[in-house]
mmCIF file of C-alpha atoms in Angstrom:
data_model
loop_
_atom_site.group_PDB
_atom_site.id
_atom_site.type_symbol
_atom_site.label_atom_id
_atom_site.label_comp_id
_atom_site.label_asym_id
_atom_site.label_seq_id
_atom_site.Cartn_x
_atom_site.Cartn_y
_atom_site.Cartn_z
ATOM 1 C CA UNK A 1 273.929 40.594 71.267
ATOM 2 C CA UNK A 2 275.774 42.460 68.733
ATOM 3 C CA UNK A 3 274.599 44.977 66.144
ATOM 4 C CA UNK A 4 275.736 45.055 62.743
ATOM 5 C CA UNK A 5 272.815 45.461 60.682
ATOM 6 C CA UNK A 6 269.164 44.172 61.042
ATOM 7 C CA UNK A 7 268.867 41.638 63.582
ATOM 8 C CA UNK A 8 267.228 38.382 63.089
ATOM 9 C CA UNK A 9 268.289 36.685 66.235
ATOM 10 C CA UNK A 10 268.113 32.931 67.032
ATOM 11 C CA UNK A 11 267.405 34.022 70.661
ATOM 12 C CA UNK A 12 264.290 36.082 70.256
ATOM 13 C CA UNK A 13 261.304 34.229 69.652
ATOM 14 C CA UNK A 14 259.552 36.147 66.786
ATOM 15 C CA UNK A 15 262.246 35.933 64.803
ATOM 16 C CA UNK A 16 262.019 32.485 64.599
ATOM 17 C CA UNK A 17 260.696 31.790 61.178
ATOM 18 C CA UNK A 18 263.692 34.616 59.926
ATOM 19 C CA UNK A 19 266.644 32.805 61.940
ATOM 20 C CA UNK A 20 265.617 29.359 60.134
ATOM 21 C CA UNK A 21 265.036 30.886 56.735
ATOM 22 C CA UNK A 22 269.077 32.441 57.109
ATOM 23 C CA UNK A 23 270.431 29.004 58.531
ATOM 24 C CA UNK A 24 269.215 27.067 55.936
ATOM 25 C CA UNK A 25 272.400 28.172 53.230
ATOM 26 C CA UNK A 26 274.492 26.884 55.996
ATOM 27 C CA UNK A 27 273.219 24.320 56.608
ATOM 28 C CA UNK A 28 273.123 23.417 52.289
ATOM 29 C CA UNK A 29 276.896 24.688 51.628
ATOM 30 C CA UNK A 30 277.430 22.432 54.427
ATOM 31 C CA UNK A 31 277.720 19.147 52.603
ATOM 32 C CA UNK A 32 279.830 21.152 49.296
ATOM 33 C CA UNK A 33 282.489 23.082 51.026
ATOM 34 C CA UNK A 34 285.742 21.991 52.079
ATOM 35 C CA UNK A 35 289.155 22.785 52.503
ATOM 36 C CA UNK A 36 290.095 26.584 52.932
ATOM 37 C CA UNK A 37 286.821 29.024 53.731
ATOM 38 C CA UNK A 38 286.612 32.481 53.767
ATOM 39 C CA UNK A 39 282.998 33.643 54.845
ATOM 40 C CA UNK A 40 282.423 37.442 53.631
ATOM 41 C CA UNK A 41 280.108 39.021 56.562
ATOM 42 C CA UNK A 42 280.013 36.383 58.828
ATOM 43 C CA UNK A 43 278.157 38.664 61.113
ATOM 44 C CA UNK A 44 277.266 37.200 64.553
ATOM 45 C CA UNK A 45 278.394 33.981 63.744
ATOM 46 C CA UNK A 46 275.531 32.001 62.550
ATOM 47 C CA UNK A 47 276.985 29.604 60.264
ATOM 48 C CA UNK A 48 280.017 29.043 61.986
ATOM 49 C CA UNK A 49 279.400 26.140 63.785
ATOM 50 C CA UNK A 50 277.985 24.804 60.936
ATOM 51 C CA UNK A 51 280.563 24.695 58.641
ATOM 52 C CA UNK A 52 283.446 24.418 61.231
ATOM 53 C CA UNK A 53 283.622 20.539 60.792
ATOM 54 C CA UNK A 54 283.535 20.440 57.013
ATOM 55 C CA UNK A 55 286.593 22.575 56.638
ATOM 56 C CA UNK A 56 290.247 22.550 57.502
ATOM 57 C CA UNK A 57 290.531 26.388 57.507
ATOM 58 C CA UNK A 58 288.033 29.452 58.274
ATOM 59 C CA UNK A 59 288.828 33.046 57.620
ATOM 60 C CA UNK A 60 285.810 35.316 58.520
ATOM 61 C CA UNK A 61 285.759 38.929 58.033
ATOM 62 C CA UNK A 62 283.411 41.557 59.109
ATOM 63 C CA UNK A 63 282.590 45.292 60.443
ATOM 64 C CA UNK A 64 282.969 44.940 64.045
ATOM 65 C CA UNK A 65 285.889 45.003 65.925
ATOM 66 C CA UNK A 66 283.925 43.894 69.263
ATOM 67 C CA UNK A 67 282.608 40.888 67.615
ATOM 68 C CA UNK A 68 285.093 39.542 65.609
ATOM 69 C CA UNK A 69 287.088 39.285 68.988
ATOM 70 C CA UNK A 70 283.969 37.128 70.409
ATOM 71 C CA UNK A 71 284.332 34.906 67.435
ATOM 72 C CA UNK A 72 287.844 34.282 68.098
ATOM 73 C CA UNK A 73 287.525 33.413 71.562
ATOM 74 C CA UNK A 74 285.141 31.319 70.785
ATOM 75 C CA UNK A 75 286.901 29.515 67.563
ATOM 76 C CA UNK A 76 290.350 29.922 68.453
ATOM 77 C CA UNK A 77 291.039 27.666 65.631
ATOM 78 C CA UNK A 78 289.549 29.905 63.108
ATOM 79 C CA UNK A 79 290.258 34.057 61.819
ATOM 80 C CA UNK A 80 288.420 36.333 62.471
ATOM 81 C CA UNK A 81 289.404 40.046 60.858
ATOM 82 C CA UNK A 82 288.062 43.074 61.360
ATOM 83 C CA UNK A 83 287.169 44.779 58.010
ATOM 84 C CA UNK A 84 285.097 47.452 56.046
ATOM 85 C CA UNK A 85 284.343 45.764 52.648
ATOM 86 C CA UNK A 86 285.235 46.051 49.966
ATOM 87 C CA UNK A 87 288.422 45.610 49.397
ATOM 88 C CA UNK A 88 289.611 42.104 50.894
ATOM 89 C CA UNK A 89 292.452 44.084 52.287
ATOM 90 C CA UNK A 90 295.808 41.831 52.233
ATOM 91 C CA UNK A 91 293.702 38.941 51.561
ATOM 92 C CA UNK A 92 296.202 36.393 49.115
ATOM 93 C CA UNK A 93 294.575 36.496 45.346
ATOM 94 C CA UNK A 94 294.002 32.657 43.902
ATOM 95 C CA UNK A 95 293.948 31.484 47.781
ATOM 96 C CA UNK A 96 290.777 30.322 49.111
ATOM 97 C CA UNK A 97 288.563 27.265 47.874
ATOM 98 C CA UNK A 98 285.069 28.809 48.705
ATOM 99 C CA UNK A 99 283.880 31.686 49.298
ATOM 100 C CA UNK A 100 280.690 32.477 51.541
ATOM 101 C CA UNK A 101 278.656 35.554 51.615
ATOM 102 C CA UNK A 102 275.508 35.166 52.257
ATOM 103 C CA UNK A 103 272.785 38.686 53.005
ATOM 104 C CA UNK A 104 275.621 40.439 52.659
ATOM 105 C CA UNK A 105 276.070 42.095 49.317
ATOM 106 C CA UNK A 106 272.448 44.169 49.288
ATOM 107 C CA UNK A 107 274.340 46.202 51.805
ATOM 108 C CA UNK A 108 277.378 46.782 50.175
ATOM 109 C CA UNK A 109 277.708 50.611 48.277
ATOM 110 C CA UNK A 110 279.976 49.252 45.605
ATOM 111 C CA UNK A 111 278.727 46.125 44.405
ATOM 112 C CA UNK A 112 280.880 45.279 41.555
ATOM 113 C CA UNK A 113 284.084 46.165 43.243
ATOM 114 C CA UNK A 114 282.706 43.248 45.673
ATOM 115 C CA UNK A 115 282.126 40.804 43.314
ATOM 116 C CA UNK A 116 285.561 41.524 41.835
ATOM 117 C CA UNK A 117 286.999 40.816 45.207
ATOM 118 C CA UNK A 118 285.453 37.920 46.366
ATOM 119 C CA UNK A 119 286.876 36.341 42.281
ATOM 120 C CA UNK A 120 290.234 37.468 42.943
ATOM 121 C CA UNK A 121 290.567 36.022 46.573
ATOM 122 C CA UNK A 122 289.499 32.478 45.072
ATOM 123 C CA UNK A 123 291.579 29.838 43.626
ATOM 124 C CA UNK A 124 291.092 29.083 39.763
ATOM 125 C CA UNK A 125 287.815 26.391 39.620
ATOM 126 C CA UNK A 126 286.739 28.035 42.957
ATOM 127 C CA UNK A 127 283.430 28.624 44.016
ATOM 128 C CA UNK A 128 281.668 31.560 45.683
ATOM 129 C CA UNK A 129 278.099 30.878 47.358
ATOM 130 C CA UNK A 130 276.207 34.003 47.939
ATOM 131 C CA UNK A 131 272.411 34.941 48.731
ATOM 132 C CA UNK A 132 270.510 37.962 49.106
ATOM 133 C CA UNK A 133 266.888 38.512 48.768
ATOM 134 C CA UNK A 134 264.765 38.934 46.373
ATOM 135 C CA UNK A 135 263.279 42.413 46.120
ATOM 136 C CA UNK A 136 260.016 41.165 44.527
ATOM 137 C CA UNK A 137 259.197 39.697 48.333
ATOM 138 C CA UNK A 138 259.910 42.496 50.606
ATOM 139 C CA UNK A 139 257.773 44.058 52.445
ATOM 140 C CA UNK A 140 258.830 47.658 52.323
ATOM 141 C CA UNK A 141 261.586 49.272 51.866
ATOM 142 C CA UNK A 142 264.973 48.156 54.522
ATOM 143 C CA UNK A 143 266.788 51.377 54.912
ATOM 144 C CA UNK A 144 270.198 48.605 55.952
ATOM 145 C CA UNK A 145 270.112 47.760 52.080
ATOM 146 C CA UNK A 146 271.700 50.242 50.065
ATOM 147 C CA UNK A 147 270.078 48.182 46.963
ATOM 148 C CA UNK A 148 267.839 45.258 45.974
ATOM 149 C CA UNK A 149 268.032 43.210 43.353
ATOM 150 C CA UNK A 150 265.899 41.080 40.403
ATOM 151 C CA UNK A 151 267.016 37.601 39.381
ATOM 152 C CA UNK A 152 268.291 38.564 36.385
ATOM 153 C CA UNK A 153 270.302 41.774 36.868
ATOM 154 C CA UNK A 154 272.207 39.907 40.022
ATOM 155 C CA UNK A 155 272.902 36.733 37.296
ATOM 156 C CA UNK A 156 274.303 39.557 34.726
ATOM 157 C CA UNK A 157 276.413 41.025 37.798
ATOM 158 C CA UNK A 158 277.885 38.365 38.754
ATOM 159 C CA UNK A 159 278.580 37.357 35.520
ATOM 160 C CA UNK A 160 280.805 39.665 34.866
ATOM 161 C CA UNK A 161 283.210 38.114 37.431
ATOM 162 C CA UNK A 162 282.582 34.328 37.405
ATOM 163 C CA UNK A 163 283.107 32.076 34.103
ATOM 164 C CA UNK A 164 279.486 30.181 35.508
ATOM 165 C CA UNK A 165 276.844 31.448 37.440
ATOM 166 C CA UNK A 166 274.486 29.057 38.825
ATOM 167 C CA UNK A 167 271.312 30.765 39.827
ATOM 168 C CA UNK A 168 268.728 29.382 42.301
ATOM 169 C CA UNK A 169 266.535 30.294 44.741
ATOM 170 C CA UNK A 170 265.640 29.254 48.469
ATOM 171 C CA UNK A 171 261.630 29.321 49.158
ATOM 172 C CA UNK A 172 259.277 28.161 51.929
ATOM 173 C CA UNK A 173 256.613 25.433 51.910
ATOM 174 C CA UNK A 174 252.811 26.207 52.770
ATOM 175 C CA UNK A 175 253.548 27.021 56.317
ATOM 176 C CA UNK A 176 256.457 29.664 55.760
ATOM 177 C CA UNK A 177 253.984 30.959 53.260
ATOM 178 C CA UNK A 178 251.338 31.487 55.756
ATOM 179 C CA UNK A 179 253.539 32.871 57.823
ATOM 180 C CA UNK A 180 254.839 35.663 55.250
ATOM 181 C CA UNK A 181 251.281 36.440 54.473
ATOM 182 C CA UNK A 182 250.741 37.107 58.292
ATOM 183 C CA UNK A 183 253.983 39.021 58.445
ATOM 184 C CA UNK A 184 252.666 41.019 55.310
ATOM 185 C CA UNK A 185 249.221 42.615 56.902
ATOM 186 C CA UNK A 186 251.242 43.010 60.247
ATOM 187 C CA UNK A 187 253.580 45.707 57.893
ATOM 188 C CA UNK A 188 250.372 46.820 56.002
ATOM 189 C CA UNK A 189 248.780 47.923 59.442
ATOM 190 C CA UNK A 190 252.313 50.180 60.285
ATOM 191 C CA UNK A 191 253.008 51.320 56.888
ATOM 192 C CA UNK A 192 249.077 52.813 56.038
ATOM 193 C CA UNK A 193 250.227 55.564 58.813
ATOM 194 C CA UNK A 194 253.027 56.900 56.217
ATOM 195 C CA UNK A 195 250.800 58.453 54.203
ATOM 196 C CA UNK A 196 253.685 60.638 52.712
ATOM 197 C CA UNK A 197 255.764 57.601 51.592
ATOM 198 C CA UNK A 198 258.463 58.816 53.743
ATOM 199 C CA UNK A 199 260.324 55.636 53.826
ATOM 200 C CA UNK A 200 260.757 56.201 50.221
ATOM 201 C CA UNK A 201 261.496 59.988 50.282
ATOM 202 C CA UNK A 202 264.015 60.451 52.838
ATOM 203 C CA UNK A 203 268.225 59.527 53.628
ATOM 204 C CA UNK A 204 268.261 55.927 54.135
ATOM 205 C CA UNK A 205 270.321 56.177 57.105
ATOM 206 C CA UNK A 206 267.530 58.654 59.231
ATOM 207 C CA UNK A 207 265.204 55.440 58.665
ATOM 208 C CA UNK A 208 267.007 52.668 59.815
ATOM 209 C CA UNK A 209 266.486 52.923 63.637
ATOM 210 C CA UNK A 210 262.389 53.979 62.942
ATOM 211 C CA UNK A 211 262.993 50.772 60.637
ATOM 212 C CA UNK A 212 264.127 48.535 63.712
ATOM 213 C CA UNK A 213 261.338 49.490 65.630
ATOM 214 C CA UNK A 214 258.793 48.900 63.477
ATOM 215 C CA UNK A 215 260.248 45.607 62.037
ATOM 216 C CA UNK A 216 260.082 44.626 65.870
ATOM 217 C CA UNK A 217 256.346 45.428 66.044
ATOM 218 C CA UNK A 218 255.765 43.528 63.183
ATOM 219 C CA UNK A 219 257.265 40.243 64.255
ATOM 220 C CA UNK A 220 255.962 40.497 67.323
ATOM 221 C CA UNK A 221 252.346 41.422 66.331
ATOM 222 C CA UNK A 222 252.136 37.975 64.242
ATOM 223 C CA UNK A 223 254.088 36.185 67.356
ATOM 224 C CA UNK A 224 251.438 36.947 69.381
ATOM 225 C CA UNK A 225 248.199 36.437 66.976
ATOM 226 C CA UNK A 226 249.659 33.016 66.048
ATOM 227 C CA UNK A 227 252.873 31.797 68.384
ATOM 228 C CA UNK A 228 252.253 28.209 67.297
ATOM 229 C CA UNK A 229 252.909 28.834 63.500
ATOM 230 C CA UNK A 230 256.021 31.424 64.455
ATOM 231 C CA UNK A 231 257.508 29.004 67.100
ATOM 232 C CA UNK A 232 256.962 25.306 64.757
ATOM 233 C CA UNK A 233 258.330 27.043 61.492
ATOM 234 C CA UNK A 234 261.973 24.887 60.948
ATOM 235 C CA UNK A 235 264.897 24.879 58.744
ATOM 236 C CA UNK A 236 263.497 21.578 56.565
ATOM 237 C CA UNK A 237 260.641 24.503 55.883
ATOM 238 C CA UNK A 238 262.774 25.948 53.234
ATOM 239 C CA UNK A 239 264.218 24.642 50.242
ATOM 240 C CA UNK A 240 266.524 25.504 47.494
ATOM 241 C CA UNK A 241 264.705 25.488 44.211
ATOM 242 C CA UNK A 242 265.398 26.441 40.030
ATOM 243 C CA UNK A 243 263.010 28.930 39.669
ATOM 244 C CA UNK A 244 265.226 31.934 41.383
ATOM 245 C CA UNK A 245 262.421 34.820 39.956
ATOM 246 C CA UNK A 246 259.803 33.493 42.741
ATOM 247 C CA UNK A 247 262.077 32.928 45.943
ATOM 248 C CA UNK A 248 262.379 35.037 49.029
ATOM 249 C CA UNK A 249 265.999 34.873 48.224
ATOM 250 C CA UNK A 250 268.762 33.926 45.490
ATOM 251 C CA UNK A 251 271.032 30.963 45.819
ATOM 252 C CA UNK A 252 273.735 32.042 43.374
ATOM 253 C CA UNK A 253 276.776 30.123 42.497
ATOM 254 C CA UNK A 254 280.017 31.526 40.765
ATOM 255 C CA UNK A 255 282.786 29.510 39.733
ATOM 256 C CA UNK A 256 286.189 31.077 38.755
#
């Protein structure tokens, strides 16, 4: 397994209801992309395989030299490039057909410059697809996210870069709900110890690996008090939906 940020692994068990909840973009942008790709953070690979027979080109890029030579072993067909972001360094301007980038931008320092980035690299009448979540859901504070955003100041952001943004949201049906209220006294039960509100006082950076651990506990604390509602929790769970304000994450569309 490789490391770039927070893991939410489609091999560990308690992450479960997480893994679906990040497949299901892929699985949506699945039936609208085509032609030339370029996936912005494609991480560990998750939606490769997903989109690989809807398109006639992939370029992914990513932080990790290690794993983006995985990927290309393992999609020799595809690109995989090795890349801090932003820029899109030597990326063509006006090239691509989509872009995808999807839990990626909430860790990026300069947000704007990404935005402007991902625009340039696509074709005129292109579309970029990105998510991130919604701040109003998490739990406490993720030390891997430099920021969080509303619904509305992530529409005005992108806005400044795309002649239409398309703003949605991706949500979870009675069971995910259950499960996030689970997941939610499982962090109440680590957090009451922090009594000095560290995790908002200190370097984000010093937090991150305390963050891990305790993110771990979580999942695993509601895997244990109720495996059967962690383990049955599926990608037709979640759904894409208009109301953006009340999703665990944004479904945002921008069109060159």
């Amino acid at each position: 397994m490789y490391k770039t940020t927070e893991i939410a692994s489609s091999e560990i068990a308690s992450d479960n209801p997480i893994h679906q909840r990040l497949l299901f973009p892929y699985l949506h942008v699945s039936h609208l992309v085509s032609g030339d790709v370029l996936e912005i953070g494609c991480g560990t690979g998750r939606g490769v395989g997903v989109l690989a027979p809807q398109v006639s080109k992939y370029t992914g890029v990513d932080k990790n030299t290690e794993l983006m030579q995985e990927l290309s072993k393992n999609y020799p067909s595809f690109t995989f490039i090795d890349m801090f972001l932003p820029p899109l360094k030597d990326l063509p301007s006006n090239h691509y057909d989509f872009v995808v980038t999807f839990q990626v931008i909430e860790h990026i320092e300069n947000d704007d410059f990404f935005l402007q980035e991902a625009a340039r690299v696509l074709k005129p009448g292109g579309k970029l697809y990105l998510t991130t979540v919604n701040r109003k859901f998490s739990l406490t504070r993720n030390p891997w996210h430099v920021r969080e955003y509303d619904a509305n100041g992530l529409q005005k952001l992108m806005e400044k870069h795309f002649s239409s943004v398309i703003t949605e949201g991706i949500h979870g049906n009675a069971k995910v709900m259950d499960y996030y209220e689970e997941n939610k006294k499982s962090v109440q039960k680590i957090t009451q110890f922090d009594i000095l509100n560290l995790q908002y006082r200190l370097p984000r950076t010093w937090l991150q690996v305390p963050y891990d651990i305790a993110n771990r506990m979580s999942r695993l604390i509601v895997s244990k008090a109720n495996n059967q509602l962690v383990d049955s929790i599926q990608v037709d769970d979640y759904s894409l939906n208009q109301t953006p304000d009340t999703s665990f994450d944004f479904f945002y569309t921008g069109i060159k």
